[in-house]
Short mmCIF file of C-alpha atoms in Angstrom, two decimals:
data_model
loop_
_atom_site.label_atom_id
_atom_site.label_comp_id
_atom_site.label_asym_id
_atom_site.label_seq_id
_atom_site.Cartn_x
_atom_site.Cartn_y
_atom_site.Cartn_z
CA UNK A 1 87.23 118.27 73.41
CA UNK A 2 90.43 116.25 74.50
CA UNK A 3 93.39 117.90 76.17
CA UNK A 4 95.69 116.26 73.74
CA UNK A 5 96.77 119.73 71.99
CA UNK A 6 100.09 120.94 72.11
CA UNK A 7 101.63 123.20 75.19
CA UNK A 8 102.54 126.78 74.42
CA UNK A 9 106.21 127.64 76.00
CA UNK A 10 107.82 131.60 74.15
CA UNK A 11 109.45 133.81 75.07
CA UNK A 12 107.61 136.04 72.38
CA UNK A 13 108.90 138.53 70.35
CA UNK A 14 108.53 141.32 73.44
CA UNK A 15 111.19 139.26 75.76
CA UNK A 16 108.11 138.28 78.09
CA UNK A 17 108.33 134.06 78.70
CA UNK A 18 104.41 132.98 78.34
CA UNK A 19 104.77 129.47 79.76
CA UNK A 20 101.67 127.16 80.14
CA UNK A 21 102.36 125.75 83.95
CA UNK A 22 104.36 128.97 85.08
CA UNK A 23 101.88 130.32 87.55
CA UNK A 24 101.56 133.66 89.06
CA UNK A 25 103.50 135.80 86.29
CA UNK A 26 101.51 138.57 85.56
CA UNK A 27 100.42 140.98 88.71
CA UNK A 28 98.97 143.21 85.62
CA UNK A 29 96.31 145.87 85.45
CA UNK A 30 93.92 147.20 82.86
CA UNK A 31 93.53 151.19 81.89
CA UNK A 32 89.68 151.23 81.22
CA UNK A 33 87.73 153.81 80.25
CA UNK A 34 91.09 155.67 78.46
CA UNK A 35 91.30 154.82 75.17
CA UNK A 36 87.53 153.46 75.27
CA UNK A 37 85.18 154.99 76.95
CA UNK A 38 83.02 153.71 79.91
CA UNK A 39 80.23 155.33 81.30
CA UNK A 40 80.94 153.32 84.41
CA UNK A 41 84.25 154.30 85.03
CA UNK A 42 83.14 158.54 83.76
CA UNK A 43 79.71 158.80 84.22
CA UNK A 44 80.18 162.13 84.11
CA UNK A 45 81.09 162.28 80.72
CA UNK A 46 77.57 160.51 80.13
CA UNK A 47 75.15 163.09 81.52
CA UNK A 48 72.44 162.78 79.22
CA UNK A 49 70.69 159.50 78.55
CA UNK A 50 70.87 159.49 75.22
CA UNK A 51 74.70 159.17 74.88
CA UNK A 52 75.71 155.74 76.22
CA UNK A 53 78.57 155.07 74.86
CA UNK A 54 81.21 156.39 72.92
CA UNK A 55 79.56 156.04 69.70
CA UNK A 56 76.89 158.08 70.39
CA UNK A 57 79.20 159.88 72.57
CA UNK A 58 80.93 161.07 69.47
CA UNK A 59 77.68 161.32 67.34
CA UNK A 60 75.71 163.72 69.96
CA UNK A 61 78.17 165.91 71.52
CA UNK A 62 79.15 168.78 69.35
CA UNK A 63 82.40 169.33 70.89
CA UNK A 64 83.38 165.76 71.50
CA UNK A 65 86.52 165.79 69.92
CA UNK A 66 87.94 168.91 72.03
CA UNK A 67 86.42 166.50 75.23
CA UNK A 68 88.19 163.69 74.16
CA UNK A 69 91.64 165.20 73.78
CA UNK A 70 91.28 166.41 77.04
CA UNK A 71 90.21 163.00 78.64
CA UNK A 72 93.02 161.41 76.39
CA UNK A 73 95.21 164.06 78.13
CA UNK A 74 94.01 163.83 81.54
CA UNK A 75 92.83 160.77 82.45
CA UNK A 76 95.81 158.49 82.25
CA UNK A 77 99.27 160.09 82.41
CA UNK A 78 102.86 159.32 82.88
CA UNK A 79 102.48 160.18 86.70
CA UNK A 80 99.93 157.07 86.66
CA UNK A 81 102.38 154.91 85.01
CA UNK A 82 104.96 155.77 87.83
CA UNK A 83 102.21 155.07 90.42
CA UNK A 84 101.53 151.87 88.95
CA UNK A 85 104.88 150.39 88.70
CA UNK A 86 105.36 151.74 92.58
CA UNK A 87 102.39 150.14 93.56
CA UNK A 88 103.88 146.97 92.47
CA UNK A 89 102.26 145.63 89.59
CA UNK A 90 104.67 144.25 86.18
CA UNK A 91 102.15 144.52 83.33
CA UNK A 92 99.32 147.07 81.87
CA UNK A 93 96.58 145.95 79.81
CA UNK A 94 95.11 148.70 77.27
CA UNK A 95 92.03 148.40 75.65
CA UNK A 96 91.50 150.03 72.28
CA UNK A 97 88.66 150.45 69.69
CA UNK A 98 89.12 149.65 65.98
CA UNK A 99 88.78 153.40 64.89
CA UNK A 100 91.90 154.31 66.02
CA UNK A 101 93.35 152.91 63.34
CA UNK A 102 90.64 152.91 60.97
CA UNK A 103 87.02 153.70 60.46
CA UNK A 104 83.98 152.66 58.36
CA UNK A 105 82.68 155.54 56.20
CA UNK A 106 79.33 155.97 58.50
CA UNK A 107 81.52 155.89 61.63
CA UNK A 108 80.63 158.79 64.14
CA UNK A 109 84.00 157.61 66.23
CA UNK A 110 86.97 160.04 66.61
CA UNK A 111 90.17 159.35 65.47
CA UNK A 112 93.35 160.37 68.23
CA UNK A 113 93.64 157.34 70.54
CA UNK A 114 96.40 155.64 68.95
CA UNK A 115 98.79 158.43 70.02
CA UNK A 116 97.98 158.10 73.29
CA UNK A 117 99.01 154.33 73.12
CA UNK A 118 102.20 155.21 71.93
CA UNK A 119 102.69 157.20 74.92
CA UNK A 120 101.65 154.65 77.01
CA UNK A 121 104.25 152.53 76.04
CA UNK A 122 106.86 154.51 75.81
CA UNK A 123 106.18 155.22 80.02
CA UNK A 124 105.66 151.74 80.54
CA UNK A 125 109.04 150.59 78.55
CA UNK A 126 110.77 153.93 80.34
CA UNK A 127 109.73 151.79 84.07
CA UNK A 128 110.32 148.14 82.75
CA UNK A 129 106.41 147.64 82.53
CA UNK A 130 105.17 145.24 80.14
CA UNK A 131 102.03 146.02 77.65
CA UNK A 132 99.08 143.89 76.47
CA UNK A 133 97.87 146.13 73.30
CA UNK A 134 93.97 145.11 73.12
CA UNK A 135 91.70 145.04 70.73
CA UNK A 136 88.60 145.95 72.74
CA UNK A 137 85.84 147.20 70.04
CA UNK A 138 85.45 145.88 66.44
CA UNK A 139 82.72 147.29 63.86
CA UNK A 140 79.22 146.54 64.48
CA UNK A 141 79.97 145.28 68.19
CA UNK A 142 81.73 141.88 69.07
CA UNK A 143 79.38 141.33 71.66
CA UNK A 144 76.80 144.70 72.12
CA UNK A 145 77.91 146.04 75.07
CA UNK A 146 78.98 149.58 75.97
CA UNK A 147 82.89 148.34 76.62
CA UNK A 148 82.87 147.46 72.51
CA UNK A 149 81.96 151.31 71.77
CA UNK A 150 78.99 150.68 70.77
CA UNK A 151 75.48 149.20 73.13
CA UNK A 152 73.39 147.35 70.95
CA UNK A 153 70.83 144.75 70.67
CA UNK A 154 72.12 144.04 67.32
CA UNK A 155 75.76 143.44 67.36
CA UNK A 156 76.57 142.45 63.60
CA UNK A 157 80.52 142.56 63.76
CA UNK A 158 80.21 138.79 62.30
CA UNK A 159 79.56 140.93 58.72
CA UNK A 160 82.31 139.56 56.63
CA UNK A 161 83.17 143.28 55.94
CA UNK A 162 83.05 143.73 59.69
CA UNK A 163 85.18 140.87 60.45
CA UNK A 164 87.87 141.61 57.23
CA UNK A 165 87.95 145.26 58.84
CA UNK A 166 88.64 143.87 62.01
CA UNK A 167 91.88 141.39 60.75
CA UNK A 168 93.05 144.83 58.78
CA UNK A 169 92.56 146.87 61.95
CA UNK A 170 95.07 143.28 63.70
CA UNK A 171 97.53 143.45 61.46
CA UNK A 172 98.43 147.51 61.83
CA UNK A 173 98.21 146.62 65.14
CA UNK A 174 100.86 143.45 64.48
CA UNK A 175 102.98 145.99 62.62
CA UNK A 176 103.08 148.85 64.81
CA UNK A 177 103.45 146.89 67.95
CA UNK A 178 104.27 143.49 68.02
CA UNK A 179 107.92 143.76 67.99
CA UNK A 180 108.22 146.49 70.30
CA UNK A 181 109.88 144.87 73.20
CA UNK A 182 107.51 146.70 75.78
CA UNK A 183 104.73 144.67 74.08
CA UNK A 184 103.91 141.41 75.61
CA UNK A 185 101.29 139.82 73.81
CA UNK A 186 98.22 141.61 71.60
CA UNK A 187 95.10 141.09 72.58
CA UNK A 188 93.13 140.07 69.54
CA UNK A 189 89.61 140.91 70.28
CA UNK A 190 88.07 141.63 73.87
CA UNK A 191 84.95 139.19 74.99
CA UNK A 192 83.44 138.55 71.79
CA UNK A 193 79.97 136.74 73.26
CA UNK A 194 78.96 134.28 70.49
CA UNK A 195 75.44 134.06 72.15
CA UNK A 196 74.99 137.98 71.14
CA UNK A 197 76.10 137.48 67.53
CA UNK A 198 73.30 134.63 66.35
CA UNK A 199 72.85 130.93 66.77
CA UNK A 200 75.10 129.58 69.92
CA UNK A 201 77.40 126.78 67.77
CA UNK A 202 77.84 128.73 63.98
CA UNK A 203 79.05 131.54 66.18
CA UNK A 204 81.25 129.87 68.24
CA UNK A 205 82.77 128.35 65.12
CA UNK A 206 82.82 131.74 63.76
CA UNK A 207 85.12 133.39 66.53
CA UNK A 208 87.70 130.50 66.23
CA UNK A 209 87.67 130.81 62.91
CA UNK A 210 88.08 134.84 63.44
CA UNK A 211 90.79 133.93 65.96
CA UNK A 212 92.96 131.64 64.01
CA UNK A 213 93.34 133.78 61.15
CA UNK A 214 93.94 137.10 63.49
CA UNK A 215 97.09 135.92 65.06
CA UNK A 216 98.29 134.59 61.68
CA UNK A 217 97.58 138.18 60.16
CA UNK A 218 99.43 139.82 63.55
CA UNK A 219 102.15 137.82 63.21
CA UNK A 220 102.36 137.97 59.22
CA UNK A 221 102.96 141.54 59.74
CA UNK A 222 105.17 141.37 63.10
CA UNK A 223 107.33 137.80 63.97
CA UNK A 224 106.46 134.74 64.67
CA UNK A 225 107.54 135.36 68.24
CA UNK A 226 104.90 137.59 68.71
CA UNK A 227 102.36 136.43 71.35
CA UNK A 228 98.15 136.91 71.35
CA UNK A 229 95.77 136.85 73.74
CA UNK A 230 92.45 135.23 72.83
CA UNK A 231 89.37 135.66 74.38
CA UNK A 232 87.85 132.84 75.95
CA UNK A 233 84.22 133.84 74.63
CA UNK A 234 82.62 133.10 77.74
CA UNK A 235 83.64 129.19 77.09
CA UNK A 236 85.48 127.12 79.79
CA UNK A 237 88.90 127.81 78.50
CA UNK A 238 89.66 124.10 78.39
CA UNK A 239 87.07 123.48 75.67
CA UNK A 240 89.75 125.28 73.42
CA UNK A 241 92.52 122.64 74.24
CA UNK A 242 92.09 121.34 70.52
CA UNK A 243 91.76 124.90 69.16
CA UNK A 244 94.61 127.64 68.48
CA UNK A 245 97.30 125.15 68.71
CA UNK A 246 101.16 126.72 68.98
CA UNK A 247 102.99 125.59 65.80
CA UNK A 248 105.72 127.83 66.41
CA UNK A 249 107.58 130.09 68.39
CA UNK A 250 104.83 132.69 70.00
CA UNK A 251 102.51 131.88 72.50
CA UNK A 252 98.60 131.77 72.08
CA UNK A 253 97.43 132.87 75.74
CA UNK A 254 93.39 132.10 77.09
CA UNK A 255 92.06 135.03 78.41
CA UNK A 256 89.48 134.33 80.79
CA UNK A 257 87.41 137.10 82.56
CA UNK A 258 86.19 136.30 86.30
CA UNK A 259 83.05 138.18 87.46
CA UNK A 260 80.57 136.86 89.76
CA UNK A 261 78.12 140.09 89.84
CA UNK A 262 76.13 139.67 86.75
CA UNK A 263 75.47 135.73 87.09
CA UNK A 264 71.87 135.49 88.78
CA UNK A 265 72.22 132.66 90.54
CA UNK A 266 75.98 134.06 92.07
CA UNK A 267 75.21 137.57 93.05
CA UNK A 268 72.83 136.58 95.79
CA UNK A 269 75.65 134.69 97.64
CA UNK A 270 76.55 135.16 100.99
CA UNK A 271 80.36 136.16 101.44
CA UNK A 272 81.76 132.69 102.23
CA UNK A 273 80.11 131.26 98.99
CA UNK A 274 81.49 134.27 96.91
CA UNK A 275 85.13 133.06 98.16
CA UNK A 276 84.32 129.61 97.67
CA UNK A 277 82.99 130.39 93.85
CA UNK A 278 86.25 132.23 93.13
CA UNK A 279 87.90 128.75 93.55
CA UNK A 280 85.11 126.49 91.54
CA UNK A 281 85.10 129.03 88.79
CA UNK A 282 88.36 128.82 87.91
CA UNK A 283 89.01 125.39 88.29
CA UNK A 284 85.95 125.25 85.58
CA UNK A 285 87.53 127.38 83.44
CA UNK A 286 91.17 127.84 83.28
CA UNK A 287 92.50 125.08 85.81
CA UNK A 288 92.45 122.14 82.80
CA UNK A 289 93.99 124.40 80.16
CA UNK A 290 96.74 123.31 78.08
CA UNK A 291 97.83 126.98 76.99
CA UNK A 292 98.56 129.71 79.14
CA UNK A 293 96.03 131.50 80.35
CA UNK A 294 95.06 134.83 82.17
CA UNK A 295 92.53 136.55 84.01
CA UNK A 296 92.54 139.25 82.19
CA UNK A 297 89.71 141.22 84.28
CA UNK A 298 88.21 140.79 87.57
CA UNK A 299 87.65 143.11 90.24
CA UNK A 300 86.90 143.71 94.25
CA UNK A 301 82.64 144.04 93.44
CA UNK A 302 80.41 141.80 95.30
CA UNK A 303 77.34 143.66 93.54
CA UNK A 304 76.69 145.09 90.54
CA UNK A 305 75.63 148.99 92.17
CA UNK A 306 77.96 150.79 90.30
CA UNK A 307 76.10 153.24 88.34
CA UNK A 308 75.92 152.55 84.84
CA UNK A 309 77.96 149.54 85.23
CA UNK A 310 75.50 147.22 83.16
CA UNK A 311 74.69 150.52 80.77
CA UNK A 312 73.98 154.02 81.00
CA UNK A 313 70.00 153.58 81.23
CA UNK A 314 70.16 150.34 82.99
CA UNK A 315 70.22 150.26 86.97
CA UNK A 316 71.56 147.22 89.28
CA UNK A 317 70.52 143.57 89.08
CA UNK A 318 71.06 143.66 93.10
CA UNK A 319 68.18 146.22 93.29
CA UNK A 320 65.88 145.04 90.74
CA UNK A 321 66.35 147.51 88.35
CA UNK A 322 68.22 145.83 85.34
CA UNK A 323 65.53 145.18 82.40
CA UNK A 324 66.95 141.84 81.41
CA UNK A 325 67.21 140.43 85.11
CA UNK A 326 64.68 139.35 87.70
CA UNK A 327 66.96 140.52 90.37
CA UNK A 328 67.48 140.34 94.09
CA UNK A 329 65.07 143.70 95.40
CA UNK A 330 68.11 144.30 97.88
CA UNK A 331 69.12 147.55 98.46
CA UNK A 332 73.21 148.93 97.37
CA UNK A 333 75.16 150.44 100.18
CA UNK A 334 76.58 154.10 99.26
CA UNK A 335 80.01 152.95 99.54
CA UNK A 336 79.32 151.42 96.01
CA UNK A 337 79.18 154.43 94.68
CA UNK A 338 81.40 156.99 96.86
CA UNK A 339 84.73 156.45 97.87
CA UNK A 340 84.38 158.57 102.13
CA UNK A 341 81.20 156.37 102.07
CA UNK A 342 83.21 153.06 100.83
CA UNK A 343 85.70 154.27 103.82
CA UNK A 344 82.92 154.20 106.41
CA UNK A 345 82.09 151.23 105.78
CA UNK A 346 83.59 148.41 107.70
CA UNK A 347 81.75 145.60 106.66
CA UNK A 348 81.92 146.65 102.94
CA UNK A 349 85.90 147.41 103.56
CA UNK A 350 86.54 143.88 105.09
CA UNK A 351 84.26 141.93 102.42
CA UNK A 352 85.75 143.58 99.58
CA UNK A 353 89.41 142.49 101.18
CA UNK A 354 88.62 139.36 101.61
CA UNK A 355 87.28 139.31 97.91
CA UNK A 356 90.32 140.49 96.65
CA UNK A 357 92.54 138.76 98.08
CA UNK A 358 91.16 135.31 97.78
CA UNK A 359 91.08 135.80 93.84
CA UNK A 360 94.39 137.47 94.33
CA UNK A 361 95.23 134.21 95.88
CA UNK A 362 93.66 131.37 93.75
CA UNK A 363 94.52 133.51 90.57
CA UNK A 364 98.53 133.64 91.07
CA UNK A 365 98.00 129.95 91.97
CA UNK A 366 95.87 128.61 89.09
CA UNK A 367 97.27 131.07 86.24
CA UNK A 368 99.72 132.66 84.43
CA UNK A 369 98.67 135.87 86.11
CA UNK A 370 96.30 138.50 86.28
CA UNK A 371 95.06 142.63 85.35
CA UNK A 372 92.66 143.94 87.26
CA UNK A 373 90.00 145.51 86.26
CA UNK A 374 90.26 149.08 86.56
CA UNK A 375 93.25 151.26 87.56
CA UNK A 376 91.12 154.23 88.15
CA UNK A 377 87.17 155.21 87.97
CA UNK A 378 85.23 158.71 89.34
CA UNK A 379 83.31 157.33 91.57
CA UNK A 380 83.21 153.33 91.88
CA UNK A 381 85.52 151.95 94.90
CA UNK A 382 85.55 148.07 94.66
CA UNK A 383 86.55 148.62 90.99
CA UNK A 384 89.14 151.39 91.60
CA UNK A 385 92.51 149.88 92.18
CA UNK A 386 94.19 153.19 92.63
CA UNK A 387 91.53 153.57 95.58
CA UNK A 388 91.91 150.32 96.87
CA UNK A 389 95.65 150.35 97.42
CA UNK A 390 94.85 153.87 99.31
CA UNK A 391 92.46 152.16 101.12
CA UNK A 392 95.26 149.02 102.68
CA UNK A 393 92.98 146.92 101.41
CA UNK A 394 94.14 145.81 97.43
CA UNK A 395 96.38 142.41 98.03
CA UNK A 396 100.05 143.81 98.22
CA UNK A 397 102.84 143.40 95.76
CA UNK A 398 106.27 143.72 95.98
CA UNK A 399 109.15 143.42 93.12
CA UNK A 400 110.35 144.88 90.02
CA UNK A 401 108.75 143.97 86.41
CA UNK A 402 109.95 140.19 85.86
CA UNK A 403 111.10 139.68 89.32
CA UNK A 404 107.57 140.54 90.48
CA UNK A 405 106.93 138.14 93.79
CA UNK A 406 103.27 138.08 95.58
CA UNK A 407 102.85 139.00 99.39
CA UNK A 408 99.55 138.08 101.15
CA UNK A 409 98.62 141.32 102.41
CA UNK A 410 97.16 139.48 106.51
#
């Protein structure tokens, strides 16, 4: 595709200036596992194999609605928020699944969530923190992974009834939120993978055409001002230069999601290579855009250890032990996996510093901004920003909301 389409340049209805060119805006990160569950980020809210994710979650736990409250109420509170806008960073991204707002009659999913995204902006507007409301499960999966609500080898969300729930679920969403001026853009559906939903190309056509006529139904039922995030769909974001072209006043943002750790043929790079990659991949997929963009996820992992990060019965590529991956037969360092082991680990300490800062770096440079991916987990360090800043080791940030500047942290 050409690179003739029109620039986006708002302000958005939320007060927050999305301007393709402006780099570095957004120091942001994401709340996962809140609102959505992870087993990744709680495995121990996943104990038995049989529940991996929060669909069957909800379907085989008897007292799953009494857990959830209490995760709703514990996991993220307003003492986080505080910590967050201390730490330094101007924006939170919160994932959300479409049953928060409404369900399918065979749905196992709890209703509640919403609630607690009300709260959340409410302490993030109380600070001067900005919000990215996102859409990060639709019916039937967007793309079959655990992070949509639902694992599956048969994600159907591209169901017309699916995909009409979906824009219904978007514009309550548009309603409730997009005028809020905490909001800063809506996040209309998190990493839909077109190569999980059927043939490559009627997909792909599929998603922009699901895209297009989401951020006309959020801002039918919000303003025109209001600004979306769309999902890149694992294309180079330039590819979309033709596609989702401003005609008015709010922004349509590229959301791009940066992980090297579950590529084969980038997860057995040495450390200089990984810092080299952050650099290619970017100029691959975001440098060329004509919208705004973000990287909307990315974290400090050089492997994919983490337990249950690619599923709650799946083990790590790096080991071997992921059923859809040759893998490397290496062996994961504790520190993976335990934060006083991550500590006692120098090499692991350094190599996950330099990691994060040199996206950090090329990021700011190369983009309107950034959210990390995760605030908090139990028990996995190089995706724990909360740990990481602990640790002197997450790229330091200094500021206040818009005025947010970036300081190389030597």
């Amino acid at each position: 595709m050409s690179s003739g389409g029109k620039s986006s340049n708002s302000t958005g209805a939320a007060g927050f200036s999305w301007v393709q060119g402006s780099k570095g805006q957004v120091k942001g990160v994401n709340l996962g596992g809140w609102l959505l569950l992870e087993p990744f980020i709680t495995p121990s809210l996943f104990p038995k194999n049989d529940t991996v994710d929060e669909y069957t979650f909800c379907e085989k736990n008897k007292d799953a609605k009494s857990m959830l409250q209490k995760h709703w109420q514990s996991w993220i509170t307003e003492k986080d928020f505080k910590e967050i806008h201390d730490i330094g960073f101007n924006m939170v991204r919160i994932g959300i699944g479409y049953w928060a707002f409404r369900k399918r009659d065979d749905d196992p999913y709890i209703r509640g969530a919403a609630e607690y995204l009300d709260k959340a902006i409410k302490w993030a507007g109380s600070l001067g923190l900005k919000v990215v409301v996102d859409l990060h499960g639709a019916p039937g999966s967007q793309n079959g992974f655990d992070n949509s609500g639902q694992a599956t080898k048969n994600a159907t969300w591209l169901q017309q009834s699916n995909v009409d729930l979906t824009l219904d679920v978007l514009r309550i969403i548009g309603k409730k939120y997009g005028n809020n001026p905490t909001v800063a853009g809506i996040g209309l559906l998190n990493e839909p993978f077109p190569e999980k939903l059927g043939y490559l190309e009627p997909s792909i056509a599929k998603v922009v055409e699901f895209h297009k006529n989401a951020y006309r139904k959020v801002r039918g039922a919000s303003s025109p001002r209001t600004a979306v995030l769309i999902s890149d769909a694992f294309v180079n974001a330039f590819k979309w230069n033709d596609e989702y072209q401003q005609t008015g006043p709010g922004a349509n943002i590229i959301d791009h999601h940066d992980y090297q750790v579950f590529d084969d043929n980038l997860l057995p790079l040495d450390l200089d290579k990984h810092l080299e990659q952050v650099t290619l991949d970017i100029d691959a997929s975001v440098a060329n855009s004509t919208h705004p963009t973000t990287v909307g996820e990315w974290s400090g992992a050089l492997t994919d250890c983490a337990k249950y990060l690619n599923g709650r019965n799946e083990g790590a590529r790096y080991e071997g032990k992921f059923s859809a991956s040759k893998g490397l037969n290496k062996t994961c360092s504790a520190g993976e996996n335990d934060f006083k082991e991550f500590e006692k680990d120098e090499t692991l300490r350094e190599n996950t510093r330099k990691y994060l800062q040199k996206q950090a770096d090329v990021f700011s440079n190369k983009s309107n901004g950034w959210f990390f991916w995760t605030f908090k987990t139990e028990s996995a360090p190089p995706w724990d920003a909360q740990f990481l800043h602990k640790c002197g080791i997450f790229p330091a940030l200094t500021g206040d909301g818009g005025n947010q500047t970036y300081v190389r942290r030597v």
